[in-house]
Amino acid sequence: MISAIYWVRKGVAAEIPEKYDLDDKEYDRINQLEAITLEETEEVSEKNQNKMTDDNEIDPELAIYNLDQYDDDEDDKQPMSLFGNMKGLAYYTSNEDDPYITLNDEVKLNDDEKEDVRILQTDNILVAAKTEDEVSQLEIYVYEEAEDNLYVHHDIMLPSFPLCLEWLDFRLGRKAGTEGSGNYIAVGTFDPEIEIWDLDTIDSMYPDAILGKQEGNQKKKKSKKPNADFHIDSVMSLSWNKNHRNLLASSSADTTVKLWDLQSLKCAHSFNHHKDKVQQVEWHPIDSTILLTASFDKSVAAFDSRAPTSVAFWNTGNADPECIKWDPFSPQYFYVSLESGLVLYFDARNFNQASPVFTLHAHDSAVSSLDVSSSIQGCIVTGSTDKLVKVWDVKDMKPNMVTSRDLGVGKVFTTQFCPDSPFQLAVAGSEGKVFIWDLSSNAGIRNSFKGRCTVPFLSESTIIEVSNDQNKFNLLY
C-alpha cells in the first residue's frame, strides 16, 4: 500500500544527485548518534544474561568450561559503537591498494550513471511512502509531464510503517550551514521519531536528521506520559513553515503537537490542547504563526503558536476528523473531512462550537484524503476508502460534484494536486501504485472551471490566447 505522497516542484532537485559517501566524517556523525542506543543494548543484553544465569543452575559437568563467562573480555574496556572496532582494522585509502578487494570504491558517478540519474528542470519529483510485505520504503519518482512518464528514480528504506510526508528546503545534517536551499523529505511513522532524508542523495544509509531521538535513559523509562521534549507514540502528521523555514510542526498519537527547530534539531514547544490522538496539523498559508489541528477527540483547533493558551475549537460531531485544509483563496475558511464521509467547511472567525458554513456528503465511507487546489478557485478533490476519487466545484459555497472515478488504486489514502501543473492530480492507495490523473482530459471539468485557473499551462486540450490590450493569459477550453 501507499499511505502518503508528496509532489516536489520542478527545478528544486539537483540535476545530478550525489552518491552517498560513508567517509570518516559521516562515520563519526552516525556513530555519535547511535552510540547511546548501542550501549543501552549492551546493558540490556548483560542483564538478560545475568537473569538467565540466576534462573538456570549450571550443569556441574559444563562448569569447567566457564560458559557463563564466555563473552567476558578483560582487554575490551571500550563501549560498543555502531561499527565496532572498524577503525582499529588495517585500512587502505583505495580498494586498489587492498590485496583482498578488487571492487571499485569510487563514490562519484561515471558518465553513464549520471545520464541514468539526471533530473531535468522540467521534471517533477513525486515521493511515495510504500509498504509491501512488511517492508517500508520511500519511492522517489520522476514525472516527465510532456511524455506522461512516471518512473522510480531511487528508493530509501524506512525502519517503520510510514504515516505522513512533508517536504522542506532547510539545509541540515551533512549539509548544515552550507549556502542555498536543500531538498529534503520528513517522514512520520509508527515510531515516535521523525526522520529527515536528503532527496538529492542516492543510496543513503542513514537520515540526515532525526527529530525526537530518545537517549538511553529516556528509552529505558518507556514513559506513557506525554512530555515537552519528544513524542512517545506514532507521528501522524507534519507541516513545514514556509515563512519561518527552520520550523516544523508535528502531531502525534500521544495527544500532543510539537514545534521543532530544524537548526538545533530540538523541540522548541509542545502543545497539549487535545485530549486524544492528533490526526492532522497544518500551518496557515498567510499568517505564519497560526496552526490548525484536528484530533480524535472530535474537535478541530486553531491557535497562535506564540500564544498557545488561547485556542479556538470546532466540534466535528460524532465522527473523527481525517484531513484538514485551509482554503488558499479564502484563508479565513478551512475544510475538514470526516470518517463518516462528510466534508465540513468552517469560518475560522466564528469559533467555539460554531456550525459549519456548509456540509458536503462526499462519500458513504471515510473521506481519507482531501486536497484543495491552490491554482483553480473552487476546485477540491476527495478520496475515500470506497475506492472513489471525486472532483467538486464549491463556487459560492454551493458544492457540486463534477465527476467521480475509480482509478484502480484500491482504497484511496492520499491525493495531491501538482504544484506546477494545476490539472495534474496524483492518487494512491491500498493497491500500492501511483496514478497521475490529467483532469483537463475531462470535458466536464474543463467546462466547470473554465477561466478560473490562475496558472497558465499548456496541454493538448488547452488553447492559450494572448490578449493584445492586456498583458495576461486567457484560458480557453
XYZ file of C-alpha atoms in Angstrom:
477
model
C 0.000 0.000 0.000
C 0.961 3.641 -0.389
C -0.001 5.660 2.662
C 1.270 9.122 1.630
C 2.603 11.031 -1.385
C 4.208 14.429 -1.877
C 4.955 16.450 -5.030
C 8.240 18.373 -5.287
C 8.258 21.411 -7.562
C 10.143 21.493 -10.839
C 13.677 22.869 -10.638
C 14.156 22.059 -6.949
C 16.005 18.755 -7.270
C 19.705 18.665 -8.130
C 20.288 17.826 -11.790
C 22.790 15.118 -10.818
C 22.167 13.656 -7.346
C 25.244 12.873 -5.302
C 26.145 9.366 -4.262
C 26.154 8.640 -0.543
C 29.683 8.552 0.871
C 30.355 6.847 4.192
C 33.580 8.744 4.834
C 35.216 9.394 8.218
C 33.088 12.481 8.849
C 29.862 10.623 8.144
C 31.085 7.639 10.148
C 31.672 9.883 13.167
C 28.261 11.570 12.769
C 26.362 8.273 12.693
C 28.442 6.672 15.422
C 27.844 9.631 17.717
C 24.091 9.472 17.150
C 23.884 5.714 17.656
C 26.443 5.168 20.419
C 23.934 5.615 23.257
C 21.457 3.237 21.692
C 24.077 0.528 21.279
C 25.425 0.982 24.796
C 21.876 0.550 26.029
C 21.601 -2.664 24.011
C 24.759 -3.970 25.666
C 23.374 -3.257 29.119
C 20.061 -4.958 28.350
C 21.895 -7.988 26.947
C 24.060 -8.218 30.062
C 21.014 -8.006 32.341
C 19.260 -10.733 30.376
C 22.332 -12.943 30.566
C 22.609 -12.449 34.337
C 18.931 -13.262 34.731
C 19.350 -16.471 32.745
C 22.331 -17.430 34.912
C 20.322 -16.830 38.075
C 17.287 -18.699 36.807
C 19.168 -21.729 35.486
C 21.619 -23.736 37.575
C 24.721 -24.595 35.542
C 25.380 -28.290 34.970
C 28.484 -29.298 37.029
C 29.906 -31.131 34.014
C 29.757 -27.907 31.964
C 31.020 -25.651 34.720
C 34.646 -26.371 33.834
C 34.142 -24.591 30.520
C 33.122 -21.279 32.230
C 30.277 -20.782 29.749
C 28.770 -18.094 31.955
C 31.912 -16.019 31.361
C 32.301 -16.897 27.697
C 31.673 -13.341 26.450
C 33.858 -11.649 29.062
C 36.944 -9.896 27.729
C 39.221 -8.202 30.226
C 41.089 -6.353 27.498
C 37.986 -4.834 25.937
C 37.025 -1.818 28.029
C 35.722 0.379 25.210
C 31.972 0.951 24.726
C 30.396 -0.680 21.718
C 29.943 1.506 18.647
C 27.777 1.146 15.572
C 30.750 -0.037 13.501
C 32.505 -1.963 16.292
C 36.300 -1.676 16.158
C 36.310 -0.869 12.475
C 38.792 1.970 12.864
C 41.263 -0.345 14.546
C 41.482 -2.568 11.486
C 44.024 -2.252 8.708
C 42.788 0.483 6.417
C 43.623 1.157 2.772
C 42.848 4.511 1.170
C 41.755 2.720 -2.001
C 40.474 -0.733 -2.849
C 43.232 -0.839 -5.462
C 45.766 -0.955 -2.603
C 43.910 -3.675 -0.689
C 45.126 -7.116 -1.867
C 41.867 -8.758 -0.775
C 39.417 -6.461 -2.579
C 39.010 -5.910 -6.292
C 35.826 -3.793 -6.226
C 35.775 -0.192 -7.390
C 35.271 2.114 -4.381
C 34.600 5.253 -6.434
C 31.714 7.186 -4.849
C 31.424 9.600 -7.751
C 29.114 8.755 -10.620
C 30.587 7.963 -14.028
C 29.148 9.485 -17.204
C 26.752 6.618 -17.887
C 25.469 6.671 -14.305
C 24.987 10.444 -14.474
C 22.743 10.092 -17.510
C 20.716 7.404 -15.743
C 20.024 9.608 -12.693
C 19.832 13.023 -14.378
C 16.776 15.087 -13.386
C 15.766 17.873 -15.768
C 14.400 21.271 -14.813
C 11.121 20.254 -16.471
C 10.762 17.125 -14.300
C 8.645 16.860 -11.188
C 9.618 14.671 -8.253
C 6.926 12.664 -6.503
C 7.721 10.925 -3.207
C 5.583 7.933 -2.199
C 5.604 6.165 1.183
C 5.120 2.500 0.335
C 4.816 -0.679 2.405
C 4.872 -4.154 0.906
C 5.326 -7.476 2.724
C 6.074 -5.604 5.975
C 8.937 -3.715 4.300
C 8.550 0.072 4.201
C 10.385 2.469 1.914
C 10.242 5.802 0.154
C 9.963 5.558 -3.618
C 11.226 8.708 -5.318
C 9.540 9.030 -8.712
C 10.379 11.297 -11.620
C 7.393 12.529 -13.615
C 8.001 13.720 -17.180
C 4.807 15.613 -17.937
C 5.395 16.054 -21.678
C 5.659 12.278 -22.147
C 3.256 11.440 -19.306
C 6.010 9.158 -17.996
C 6.352 8.196 -14.324
C 9.229 6.022 -13.102
C 11.067 5.219 -9.862
C 14.349 7.123 -9.710
C 15.637 5.693 -6.412
C 14.345 4.490 -3.066
C 15.079 4.847 0.644
C 14.481 2.113 3.222
C 12.479 3.038 6.322
C 12.545 1.442 9.785
C 8.798 1.532 10.376
C 5.423 1.928 8.657
C 5.167 5.494 7.229
C 2.133 7.632 8.010
C 2.926 11.090 6.606
C 5.377 13.068 4.471
C 6.405 16.718 4.356
C 8.898 18.446 2.059
C 11.265 21.171 3.282
C 14.292 23.059 1.955
C 16.118 23.957 5.189
C 19.670 22.570 4.964
C 20.584 20.250 7.841
C 22.572 17.146 8.705
C 25.575 16.671 6.412
C 24.858 19.986 4.644
C 24.012 22.064 7.712
C 25.349 25.619 7.469
C 26.031 25.480 3.721
C 24.584 28.072 1.358
C 21.484 27.644 -0.759
C 18.285 25.661 -0.354
C 18.026 21.940 0.189
C 15.680 19.208 -0.977
C 14.525 17.090 1.969
C 11.593 14.903 2.916
C 10.472 14.485 6.531
C 8.788 11.187 7.405
C 6.438 10.385 10.273
C 5.969 6.698 11.102
C 4.591 4.362 13.760
C 7.791 5.198 15.657
C 7.831 8.394 17.756
C 10.861 9.781 15.918
C 10.845 11.914 12.750
C 13.417 11.091 10.074
C 14.557 13.673 7.513
C 16.208 12.424 4.308
C 18.100 14.287 1.576
C 16.346 13.657 -1.751
C 19.440 14.824 -3.652
C 21.458 11.845 -2.374
C 21.111 8.301 -3.677
C 21.958 5.060 -1.838
C 21.583 6.800 1.527
C 22.190 4.587 4.549
C 21.176 6.975 7.326
C 18.870 10.012 7.565
C 20.351 13.496 7.641
C 18.480 14.273 10.844
C 16.289 12.544 13.418
C 13.927 14.665 15.488
C 12.862 13.460 18.921
C 15.515 10.792 19.225
C 15.366 9.493 22.774
C 18.524 8.950 24.746
C 19.300 5.704 26.521
C 17.876 6.603 29.930
C 14.738 8.047 28.364
C 14.145 4.891 26.318
C 14.548 2.691 29.392
C 11.812 4.531 31.261
C 9.304 3.991 28.433
C 7.061 6.670 29.879
C 3.470 6.697 28.680
C 3.023 10.288 29.777
C 3.482 12.992 27.076
C 6.414 15.309 27.648
C 7.840 18.541 26.263
C 10.923 17.088 24.543
C 9.863 14.246 22.239
C 6.892 12.208 21.057
C 6.173 8.876 22.738
C 3.810 7.498 20.077
C 3.250 7.488 16.299
C 3.809 10.700 14.326
C 0.593 11.158 12.350
C 1.114 14.475 10.532
C 3.823 17.000 9.640
C 3.709 20.602 8.419
C 6.700 22.738 7.438
C 6.538 26.509 7.894
C 7.460 28.040 4.523
C 7.915 31.520 6.024
C 9.922 30.509 9.084
C 11.936 27.818 7.333
C 13.562 26.385 10.450
C 10.200 25.361 11.957
C 8.456 22.011 11.507
C 5.209 21.121 13.280
C 4.220 17.542 14.100
C 1.116 15.899 15.555
C 1.095 12.560 17.299
C -0.985 9.748 18.710
C 0.408 10.804 22.106
C -2.161 13.705 22.000
C 0.490 16.436 21.578
C 1.520 18.832 18.824
C 5.187 19.735 18.763
C 7.168 22.543 17.167
C 10.704 21.576 16.081
C 13.664 23.882 15.494
C 15.482 22.436 12.477
C 18.632 24.325 13.361
C 19.098 22.792 16.807
C 17.048 19.652 15.963
C 15.290 20.110 19.313
C 11.657 20.518 20.297
C 11.007 24.245 20.717
C 7.487 23.921 22.106
C 4.926 21.246 22.913
C 1.175 21.873 22.828
C -1.329 19.692 24.685
C -4.714 21.265 23.931
C -6.210 17.994 22.624
C -7.370 15.004 24.668
C -6.917 12.247 22.085
C -4.731 11.356 19.097
C -3.941 14.365 16.898
C -4.581 13.277 13.319
C -3.541 16.425 11.429
C -1.605 19.680 11.774
C -1.267 22.482 9.193
C 0.228 25.970 9.181
C -1.876 28.856 7.907
C -0.875 29.794 4.317
C -0.585 33.539 5.090
C -0.451 34.107 8.854
C 2.691 32.090 9.507
C 2.212 31.695 13.265
C -1.284 30.157 13.163
C -1.677 26.379 13.460
C -4.734 24.274 12.648
C -5.037 20.844 14.286
C -7.584 18.013 14.192
C -7.951 15.298 16.815
C -9.811 12.076 17.539
C -11.367 13.927 20.471
C -13.717 15.033 17.666
C -12.527 18.602 17.528
C -10.551 20.946 15.313
C -8.475 23.680 16.938
C -6.741 26.845 15.763
C -4.290 28.938 17.745
C -1.367 31.324 17.509
C 1.796 29.360 18.315
C 3.125 32.459 20.118
C 0.128 32.442 22.497
C -0.945 28.781 22.729
C -3.164 29.271 25.775
C -5.822 30.945 23.630
C -7.297 28.160 21.492
C -10.433 28.199 19.316
C -12.319 24.911 18.929
C -14.829 23.494 16.437
C -16.750 20.294 17.047
C -16.940 17.579 14.373
C -19.953 15.814 15.842
C -19.784 12.067 16.363
C -17.100 11.415 13.722
C -13.310 11.530 13.881
C -11.598 14.001 11.526
C -9.431 12.598 8.738
C -7.981 15.645 6.931
C -7.858 19.427 7.322
C -7.039 22.048 4.680
C -7.047 25.842 4.674
C -8.812 27.452 1.717
C -5.975 29.165 -0.234
C -8.384 31.605 -1.945
C -10.287 32.485 1.244
C -7.790 31.742 4.036
C -10.257 32.652 6.782
C -12.027 29.357 5.970
C -10.916 25.745 6.262
C -12.129 22.260 5.275
C -12.421 19.173 7.487
C -13.082 15.674 6.141
C -14.564 13.034 8.436
C -14.615 9.265 8.810
C -18.396 9.451 8.303
C -17.975 10.562 4.671
C -18.740 14.238 5.286
C -16.691 17.339 4.451
C -17.275 20.390 6.656
C -16.402 23.987 5.719
C -15.817 26.322 8.683
C -15.268 30.054 9.098
C -12.239 30.481 11.370
C -13.585 33.819 12.560
C -16.560 32.088 14.170
C -15.415 29.553 16.731
C -16.340 27.640 19.853
C -18.978 25.176 18.614
C -19.947 27.304 15.586
C -21.848 25.445 12.853
C -20.109 24.814 9.511
C -20.796 27.175 6.618
C -21.781 24.122 4.579
C -21.743 20.349 4.927
C -20.945 18.118 1.966
C -21.922 14.446 1.958
C -18.963 13.455 -0.198
C -18.779 9.662 0.262
C -20.523 6.794 2.024
C -17.201 5.756 3.605
C -14.413 7.683 5.319
C -13.015 10.661 3.387
C -9.428 9.532 3.893
C -7.957 12.130 1.538
C -8.720 15.748 0.746
C -6.885 18.355 -1.296
C -7.781 21.911 -2.262
C -6.367 23.354 -5.475
C -4.260 26.470 -4.979
C -4.463 27.233 -8.726
C -8.107 26.552 -9.629
C -10.516 28.536 -7.499
C -13.318 26.458 -6.026
C -11.841 23.087 -7.002
C -11.419 20.412 -4.343
C -10.778 16.675 -4.562
C -11.845 13.944 -2.132
C -10.676 10.342 -1.940
C -12.276 7.598 0.103
C -11.976 4.047 1.305
C -14.896 3.377 -1.082
C -12.160 3.488 -3.794
C -13.615 6.583 -5.466
C -11.965 9.916 -6.246
C -14.366 12.828 -6.701
C -13.831 16.336 -8.071
C -16.047 19.059 -6.574
C -16.893 22.621 -7.570
C -17.557 24.629 -4.403
C -18.010 28.013 -6.050
C -20.131 30.430 -3.989
C -20.079 27.850 -1.158
C -22.509 25.663 -3.070
C -20.719 22.332 -3.589
C -21.472 20.388 -6.735
C -19.845 17.132 -7.844
C -18.207 17.454 -11.252
C -17.013 13.876 -11.750
C -16.291 10.639 -9.889
C -13.865 7.867 -10.853
C -12.431 4.603 -9.612
C -8.800 4.923 -10.692
C -7.809 1.380 -9.770
C -5.602 2.296 -6.798
C -7.803 0.454 -4.286
C -8.893 2.258 -1.150
C -7.762 5.843 -1.654
C -5.404 7.044 1.076
C -3.797 10.099 -0.492
C -4.423 12.651 -3.268
C -2.445 15.761 -4.139
C -2.523 18.427 -6.853
C 0.736 19.043 -8.683
C 2.144 22.477 -7.682
C 3.350 23.216 -11.243
C 0.556 21.788 -13.394
C -2.880 22.710 -11.993
C -4.806 19.862 -13.613
C -2.367 17.058 -12.752
C -3.529 15.044 -9.729
C -1.567 12.235 -8.053
C -3.604 9.492 -6.371
C -2.503 6.387 -4.435
C -3.919 3.814 -2.053
C -4.135 0.226 -0.904
C -3.037 -1.315 -4.235
C 0.448 0.192 -3.835
C 0.584 2.109 -7.099
C 0.529 5.788 -8.067
C -1.898 7.130 -10.667
C -1.447 10.537 -12.336
C -4.833 11.833 -13.453
C -4.910 14.631 -16.044
C -8.124 16.405 -15.065
C -8.038 18.579 -18.180
C -8.830 15.499 -20.260
C -12.340 15.502 -18.781
C -14.785 17.761 -20.652
C -16.966 18.263 -17.582
C -14.016 19.507 -15.542
C -12.891 21.826 -18.340
C -16.351 23.364 -18.605
C -16.902 23.686 -14.853
C -13.635 25.527 -14.153
C -13.354 27.499 -17.365
C -11.472 30.755 -16.783
C -10.770 30.007 -13.108
C -7.220 28.701 -13.403
C -4.709 31.231 -12.058
C -1.658 29.483 -13.571
C -1.288 29.379 -17.380
C -0.331 25.988 -18.692
C -0.079 24.100 -21.962
C -1.742 20.803 -22.772
C -3.364 19.219 -25.809
C -6.815 20.252 -24.612
C -5.886 23.839 -23.784
C -5.606 26.840 -26.090
C -3.871 29.912 -24.746
C -4.950 33.185 -26.279
C -2.802 36.231 -25.543
C -4.835 39.411 -25.255
C -3.285 42.349 -27.137
C -4.712 45.006 -24.845
C -3.905 43.218 -21.587
C -0.624 41.607 -20.696
C -2.126 38.376 -19.376
C -3.269 34.952 -20.479
C -6.875 33.991 -21.099
C -7.547 30.268 -20.796
C -9.971 28.816 -23.294
C -11.025 25.189 -23.312
